[in-house]
Amino acid sequence: MADADETPSDGTLRRVLSGTLFALKHLAIWCVLAFVAYWAWLDQQVIGKFQQRRWDLPARIYAAPMELYAGLRTTPDQVVDMLSVLGYRRVREPAGAGQYAHDANRIRVHTRGFTFWDGAEPPQTADIRFAGGRVGAITHAGADEIGVLRLDPPEIGRIHATTFEDRLLLSAVELPAFFTRALIAVEDRRFEDHIGIDWLGILRAIWVNVTRGGIEQGASTLTQQLVKNLFLTRERTLTRKLKEAMMAISIERAYSKREIFETYVNEVFLGQDGNRAIHGFGLASQFYFGRPLAELGVAEQALLIGMIRGPSIFNPFKHPERALVRRNEVLLRLAVGGLLTQTQVDGLRKAPLTLREGAWRGRAHYAAFLDLLRRQLKREYREADLQTAGLKIFTTLDVRVQHAAEQAVGAGITALEKARPASRNQLQAALVVADPQSGDIKALVGDRRGTPGGFNRALDAKRQIGSLMKPFVYLTALAHPERFNVLTSLEDEPRTYTTPNGKQWTPQNYDREFHGQVPLQDALAKSLNLATLDLGFRVGIPAVTATLRKFGYAGEAPKYPSLYLGAIDMSPYEVAQVYQAIANDGFRSPLRAIRAVVDAQNTPLQRYGLKIEQVVDAPTAFLVRYLLTRVVERGTARSLAATLPDALPLAGKTGTSDDARDSWFVGFGGDLLGVAWVGRDDNKSAALTGATGALRIWTETMKVSGISPVNMEPPPNVEWHRLTADGRALAASGCPGAVTVPVNVDFLPQSVESCEPAPAPGVWSTIKEYLP
């Protein structure tokens, strides 16, 4: 029963209030439940993404290491150049890893050590002495000899399984102890104590900002900064800040402080290199200083830590004054935190910014090679294996040869366009350099500027190869020594052919002359079109096409006589492949960019086998090499004899397509084979022959790289003999026109030309001995 003093309106109000409180209570419960459910969902999402991100370690890609040993042909300057690429510092006396001293013909170096696919190379101090353009001796600081000193390999890139992203991750054990303490002191001094958000830090920041009348101090923990880098946008709203705090607490709940700190060190944004972001202290150390983080001094580490506040504002390349002020602020903070003394700070603040010298050699400088690497990884390894975290990919790239190739292409194209103003900004180039024995790719240039992501002309530009085709016509013939030798007479006479569609084709020599009967070796040296056609018709199109197939060409070959003169399209890479077997005694080794791939435990991944195959016998391969050395000695590439006299003999062939649209040169010595191409992307005339364009770029590359003479030691079945001019008979030394040439002894001419007057009647002729 209602109270006697209670009015109807009071009862109604009480009921309304009770109902409202009941509704609010249930609403609050539902809000809490919804918040908890959302946080649980958010927790699951952030933990899953964080786990995936944390363990998505990229594969690290390495170039071939420099290996030094007594007798190696190299100079102190070349070794110093490699040490500079590796980020070694020149000092008075090496006292730690990554340092070297250079005095005239002596280098003392403290190597870093490295774990290769075939074992570990320990760090060591080595004394390298040079004499006569070679390594004289290598010893342990003047004591025991070192057989082979293998430097750590240059790192040329990093890739993820799904993206071609550049990263350099560091584990906690790789971080310098001082750096770890300094980063925490500057960015989050209560990192070890808070749960992802720092309540004391928030209160302190509020107090400082209120008392100073502005935003003087932030309160984001390292964990919150990491959350922003990984998951959130840059918008500044209360809901985003709440979400950031929730995510930070979730991460702190699931992971240890060490795991969180390690991920932060590898994810923090520290600058921009063109369209590529610089994430992580490992990559930033290389980008700004050219050295690993472990080799940086206190002042250099302080600069990197200071850049967290504003990578663009404090970029030391663009704003060195601001960067210097910020670095010194960090040093003072470290003194306040007790990590440095005031005396140490005073000395460090006077130090200049010691940034890297020279251009940053990031992925852009190896774009064409990395493109080839990506293709070969997909072809030779299982996709599931390549998803393994923390792979190390050891490649065949020789950075010294690569740098020489890039320089030769850039300078060469500039010089060619300067001499031909009408072609300015029109010419393009490509260059492939390989080891002729192993097939290892030493350098690859696919663009005059090395633009990453652009058209890779070394692999994809299919252009007419012109006279580069001719050696395979001659090889097809010489593979039949019962019919042909290097002196076989060819007819260099005018010819007219009727094509299948009824058109007349009347080919010409480059000089528009006819040379009559020409020895086979002179026809190739002078690159005579008509003599080559004569030989081509003797062996036939099917035989020549079969030769190309055996040597590694997989494309379509035309079924017309123009094939003999190079009316066939190949990329520079394909040209390098077909010539490799000629340089390697007839053994075809597939060109490769990969030495080995190992997982995080240094276990090699299984790859699909590479088949080495003998595609022509050694005598035939030697005879073709001999013909190609004559091209350099007295033919269309004879300028090499003047520019690389110490490397002779060399083998090579120039090539020019119709209307001088393509300029080609392929050449090789004992240790390097190179293919250079110059032309225009619109396929218009470049107004260059092989000798005036591509040969110049090839020559400059080899002058800097250093190329050894081609091996002209004949195989067992080949000997040097004096033959008559037409190659049909052995000749005595006094025979006019006799030529000493290499011959397959299994098919040595049986007849002998005496070249002496006939004996008088009744007088027996003295039997002469005809020595080879």
Short mmCIF file of N, CA, C and O in Angstrom, two decimals, residues 50 53-58 60 155 158 160 165-176 179 183 222 225-226 229-230 258-271 277-285 293 308:
data_model
loop_
_atom_site.label_atom_id
_atom_site.label_comp_id
_atom_site.label_asym_id
_atom_site.label_seq_id
_atom_site.Cartn_x
_atom_site.Cartn_y
_atom_site.Cartn_z
N PHE A 50 50.62 -9.14 -35.60
CA PHE A 50 51.94 -8.89 -35.03
C PHE A 50 52.83 -10.12 -35.16
O PHE A 50 54.01 -10.02 -35.50
N ARG A 53 53.86 -10.39 -38.78
CA ARG A 53 54.83 -9.36 -39.13
C ARG A 53 56.17 -9.61 -38.49
O ARG A 53 57.22 -9.44 -39.11
N ARG A 54 56.13 -10.03 -37.23
CA ARG A 54 57.38 -10.21 -36.49
C ARG A 54 58.24 -11.31 -37.11
O ARG A 54 59.46 -11.21 -37.17
N TRP A 55 57.60 -12.36 -37.57
CA TRP A 55 58.38 -13.47 -38.09
C TRP A 55 58.47 -13.47 -39.61
O TRP A 55 58.97 -14.40 -40.21
N ASP A 56 57.98 -12.39 -40.27
CA ASP A 56 58.09 -12.30 -41.71
C ASP A 56 59.47 -11.77 -42.08
O ASP A 56 59.62 -10.69 -42.64
N LEU A 57 60.47 -12.55 -41.72
CA LEU A 57 61.85 -12.13 -41.95
C LEU A 57 62.17 -12.21 -43.45
O LEU A 57 61.88 -13.20 -44.10
N PRO A 58 62.80 -11.19 -43.99
CA PRO A 58 63.10 -11.21 -45.42
C PRO A 58 64.31 -12.08 -45.72
O PRO A 58 65.14 -12.36 -44.85
N ARG A 60 67.86 -12.34 -47.27
CA ARG A 60 68.95 -11.38 -47.49
C ARG A 60 69.79 -11.87 -48.67
O ARG A 60 70.15 -13.04 -48.75
N GLU A 155 76.08 -7.08 -49.17
CA GLU A 155 74.64 -7.33 -49.22
C GLU A 155 74.03 -6.39 -50.26
O GLU A 155 74.21 -5.18 -50.20
N ARG A 158 67.25 -7.19 -50.07
CA ARG A 158 66.46 -8.07 -49.22
C ARG A 158 65.10 -8.20 -49.86
O ARG A 158 64.57 -7.23 -50.39
N HIS A 160 61.04 -10.13 -49.56
CA HIS A 160 60.05 -10.98 -48.90
C HIS A 160 59.51 -11.96 -49.92
O HIS A 160 59.62 -11.76 -51.13
N GLU A 165 60.48 -6.23 -51.16
CA GLU A 165 60.70 -5.12 -50.25
C GLU A 165 62.10 -5.19 -49.65
O GLU A 165 62.62 -6.26 -49.38
N ASP A 166 62.70 -4.02 -49.46
CA ASP A 166 64.06 -3.93 -48.96
C ASP A 166 64.06 -3.77 -47.44
O ASP A 166 63.51 -2.79 -46.94
N ARG A 167 64.65 -4.72 -46.73
CA ARG A 167 64.70 -4.66 -45.27
C ARG A 167 66.04 -5.21 -44.79
O ARG A 167 66.66 -6.01 -45.46
N LEU A 168 66.44 -4.79 -43.59
CA LEU A 168 67.63 -5.34 -42.94
C LEU A 168 67.31 -5.50 -41.46
O LEU A 168 67.41 -4.55 -40.69
N LEU A 169 66.88 -6.70 -41.09
CA LEU A 169 66.43 -6.96 -39.73
C LEU A 169 67.60 -7.33 -38.82
O LEU A 169 68.54 -7.99 -39.23
N LEU A 170 67.48 -6.89 -37.56
CA LEU A 170 68.48 -7.19 -36.55
C LEU A 170 67.80 -7.92 -35.39
O LEU A 170 66.69 -7.57 -35.00
N SER A 171 68.48 -8.92 -34.87
CA SER A 171 67.98 -9.59 -33.67
C SER A 171 68.49 -8.85 -32.44
O SER A 171 69.42 -8.04 -32.52
N ALA A 172 67.90 -9.13 -31.30
CA ALA A 172 68.29 -8.44 -30.06
C ALA A 172 69.76 -8.64 -29.74
O ALA A 172 70.42 -7.73 -29.24
N VAL A 173 70.28 -9.82 -30.02
CA VAL A 173 71.69 -10.10 -29.68
C VAL A 173 72.64 -9.34 -30.60
O VAL A 173 73.83 -9.19 -30.28
N GLU A 174 72.17 -8.86 -31.75
CA GLU A 174 73.03 -8.09 -32.66
C GLU A 174 73.08 -6.61 -32.32
O GLU A 174 73.87 -5.87 -32.90
N LEU A 175 72.24 -6.17 -31.37
CA LEU A 175 72.20 -4.76 -31.02
C LEU A 175 73.30 -4.42 -30.01
O LEU A 175 73.47 -5.13 -29.02
N PRO A 176 74.05 -3.34 -30.24
CA PRO A 176 75.06 -2.93 -29.24
C PRO A 176 74.39 -2.61 -27.91
O PRO A 176 73.29 -2.01 -27.87
N PHE A 179 73.58 1.04 -27.31
CA PHE A 179 72.46 1.50 -28.13
C PHE A 179 71.13 1.14 -27.48
O PHE A 179 70.20 1.95 -27.43
N LEU A 183 68.51 4.03 -26.40
CA LEU A 183 67.20 4.16 -27.03
C LEU A 183 66.08 4.16 -25.99
O LEU A 183 65.15 4.97 -26.05
N LEU A 222 57.29 2.94 -26.30
CA LEU A 222 57.81 2.26 -27.48
C LEU A 222 56.77 1.33 -28.07
O LEU A 222 56.64 1.20 -29.29
N GLN A 225 54.29 3.39 -30.01
CA GLN A 225 54.91 3.82 -31.28
C GLN A 225 54.92 2.67 -32.27
O GLN A 225 54.68 2.85 -33.47
N LEU A 226 55.21 1.48 -31.78
CA LEU A 226 55.23 0.31 -32.64
C LEU A 226 53.85 0.02 -33.21
O LEU A 226 53.70 -0.28 -34.40
N ASN A 229 53.16 2.40 -36.02
CA ASN A 229 53.90 2.05 -37.23
C ASN A 229 53.29 0.86 -37.96
O ASN A 229 53.25 0.82 -39.20
N LEU A 230 52.78 -0.11 -37.19
CA LEU A 230 52.32 -1.36 -37.79
C LEU A 230 50.87 -1.33 -38.23
O LEU A 230 50.52 -1.89 -39.28
N ARG A 258 61.63 -8.14 -24.64
CA ARG A 258 62.69 -8.31 -25.63
C ARG A 258 62.11 -8.45 -27.03
O ARG A 258 62.64 -7.86 -27.98
N GLU A 259 61.04 -9.22 -27.17
CA GLU A 259 60.43 -9.41 -28.49
C GLU A 259 59.85 -8.10 -29.01
O GLU A 259 59.96 -7.77 -30.20
N ILE A 260 59.23 -7.33 -28.11
CA ILE A 260 58.64 -6.05 -28.52
C ILE A 260 59.75 -5.08 -28.92
O ILE A 260 59.64 -4.38 -29.94
N PHE A 261 60.80 -5.01 -28.13
CA PHE A 261 61.89 -4.08 -28.42
C PHE A 261 62.56 -4.44 -29.75
O PHE A 261 62.87 -3.57 -30.57
N GLU A 262 62.79 -5.71 -29.98
CA GLU A 262 63.41 -6.17 -31.22
C GLU A 262 62.57 -5.78 -32.44
O GLU A 262 63.09 -5.29 -33.45
N THR A 263 61.26 -5.95 -32.32
CA THR A 263 60.37 -5.60 -33.43
C THR A 263 60.36 -4.09 -33.66
O THR A 263 60.38 -3.61 -34.80
N TYR A 264 60.37 -3.32 -32.59
CA TYR A 264 60.39 -1.86 -32.71
C TYR A 264 61.65 -1.40 -33.44
O TYR A 264 61.58 -0.55 -34.35
N VAL A 265 62.78 -1.95 -33.07
CA VAL A 265 64.06 -1.56 -33.67
C VAL A 265 64.04 -1.81 -35.18
O VAL A 265 64.65 -1.05 -35.95
N ASN A 266 63.32 -2.83 -35.61
CA ASN A 266 63.30 -3.17 -37.03
C ASN A 266 62.17 -2.51 -37.81
O ASN A 266 62.15 -2.58 -39.04
N GLU A 267 61.22 -1.87 -37.11
CA GLU A 267 60.06 -1.30 -37.79
C GLU A 267 60.03 0.22 -37.80
O GLU A 267 59.36 0.82 -38.63
N VAL A 268 60.72 0.88 -36.89
CA VAL A 268 60.61 2.32 -36.76
C VAL A 268 61.02 3.00 -38.07
O VAL A 268 61.98 2.62 -38.73
N PHE A 269 60.27 4.03 -38.46
CA PHE A 269 60.52 4.77 -39.69
C PHE A 269 61.63 5.79 -39.47
O PHE A 269 61.56 6.61 -38.55
N LEU A 270 62.66 5.76 -40.33
CA LEU A 270 63.83 6.62 -40.12
C LEU A 270 64.26 7.36 -41.39
O LEU A 270 65.39 7.85 -41.46
N GLY A 271 63.39 7.47 -42.36
CA GLY A 271 63.76 8.27 -43.52
C GLY A 271 63.19 7.73 -44.81
O GLY A 271 62.44 6.74 -44.83
N ALA A 277 60.83 3.59 -48.34
CA ALA A 277 60.95 4.00 -46.95
C ALA A 277 62.11 3.27 -46.29
O ALA A 277 62.38 2.10 -46.57
N ILE A 278 62.81 3.97 -45.41
CA ILE A 278 63.89 3.38 -44.63
C ILE A 278 63.31 3.00 -43.27
O ILE A 278 63.06 3.86 -42.43
N HIS A 279 63.07 1.71 -43.06
CA HIS A 279 62.52 1.21 -41.80
C HIS A 279 63.61 0.44 -41.05
O HIS A 279 64.30 -0.41 -41.62
N GLY A 280 63.72 0.72 -39.77
CA GLY A 280 64.62 -0.05 -38.93
C GLY A 280 66.01 0.55 -38.84
O GLY A 280 66.51 1.17 -39.78
N PHE A 281 66.63 0.34 -37.68
CA PHE A 281 67.97 0.90 -37.46
C PHE A 281 69.04 0.17 -38.27
O PHE A 281 70.07 0.75 -38.58
N GLY A 282 68.81 -1.10 -38.63
CA GLY A 282 69.80 -1.82 -39.42
C GLY A 282 69.98 -1.19 -40.78
O GLY A 282 71.11 -0.91 -41.22
N LEU A 283 68.87 -0.95 -41.49
CA LEU A 283 68.94 -0.33 -42.81
C LEU A 283 69.35 1.13 -42.71
O LEU A 283 70.10 1.64 -43.54
N ALA A 284 68.85 1.83 -41.69
CA ALA A 284 69.20 3.24 -41.52
C ALA A 284 70.69 3.42 -41.30
O ALA A 284 71.31 4.37 -41.81
N SER A 285 71.30 2.52 -40.54
CA SER A 285 72.74 2.60 -40.30
C SER A 285 73.52 2.49 -41.61
O SER A 285 74.47 3.25 -41.85
N LEU A 293 75.21 -1.27 -37.73
CA LEU A 293 74.93 -0.57 -36.48
C LEU A 293 75.98 -0.88 -35.42
O LEU A 293 76.36 -0.01 -34.64
N ILE A 308 64.17 9.65 -34.69
CA ILE A 308 62.84 9.08 -34.47
C ILE A 308 61.80 10.19 -34.35
O ILE A 308 60.68 10.08 -34.86
#
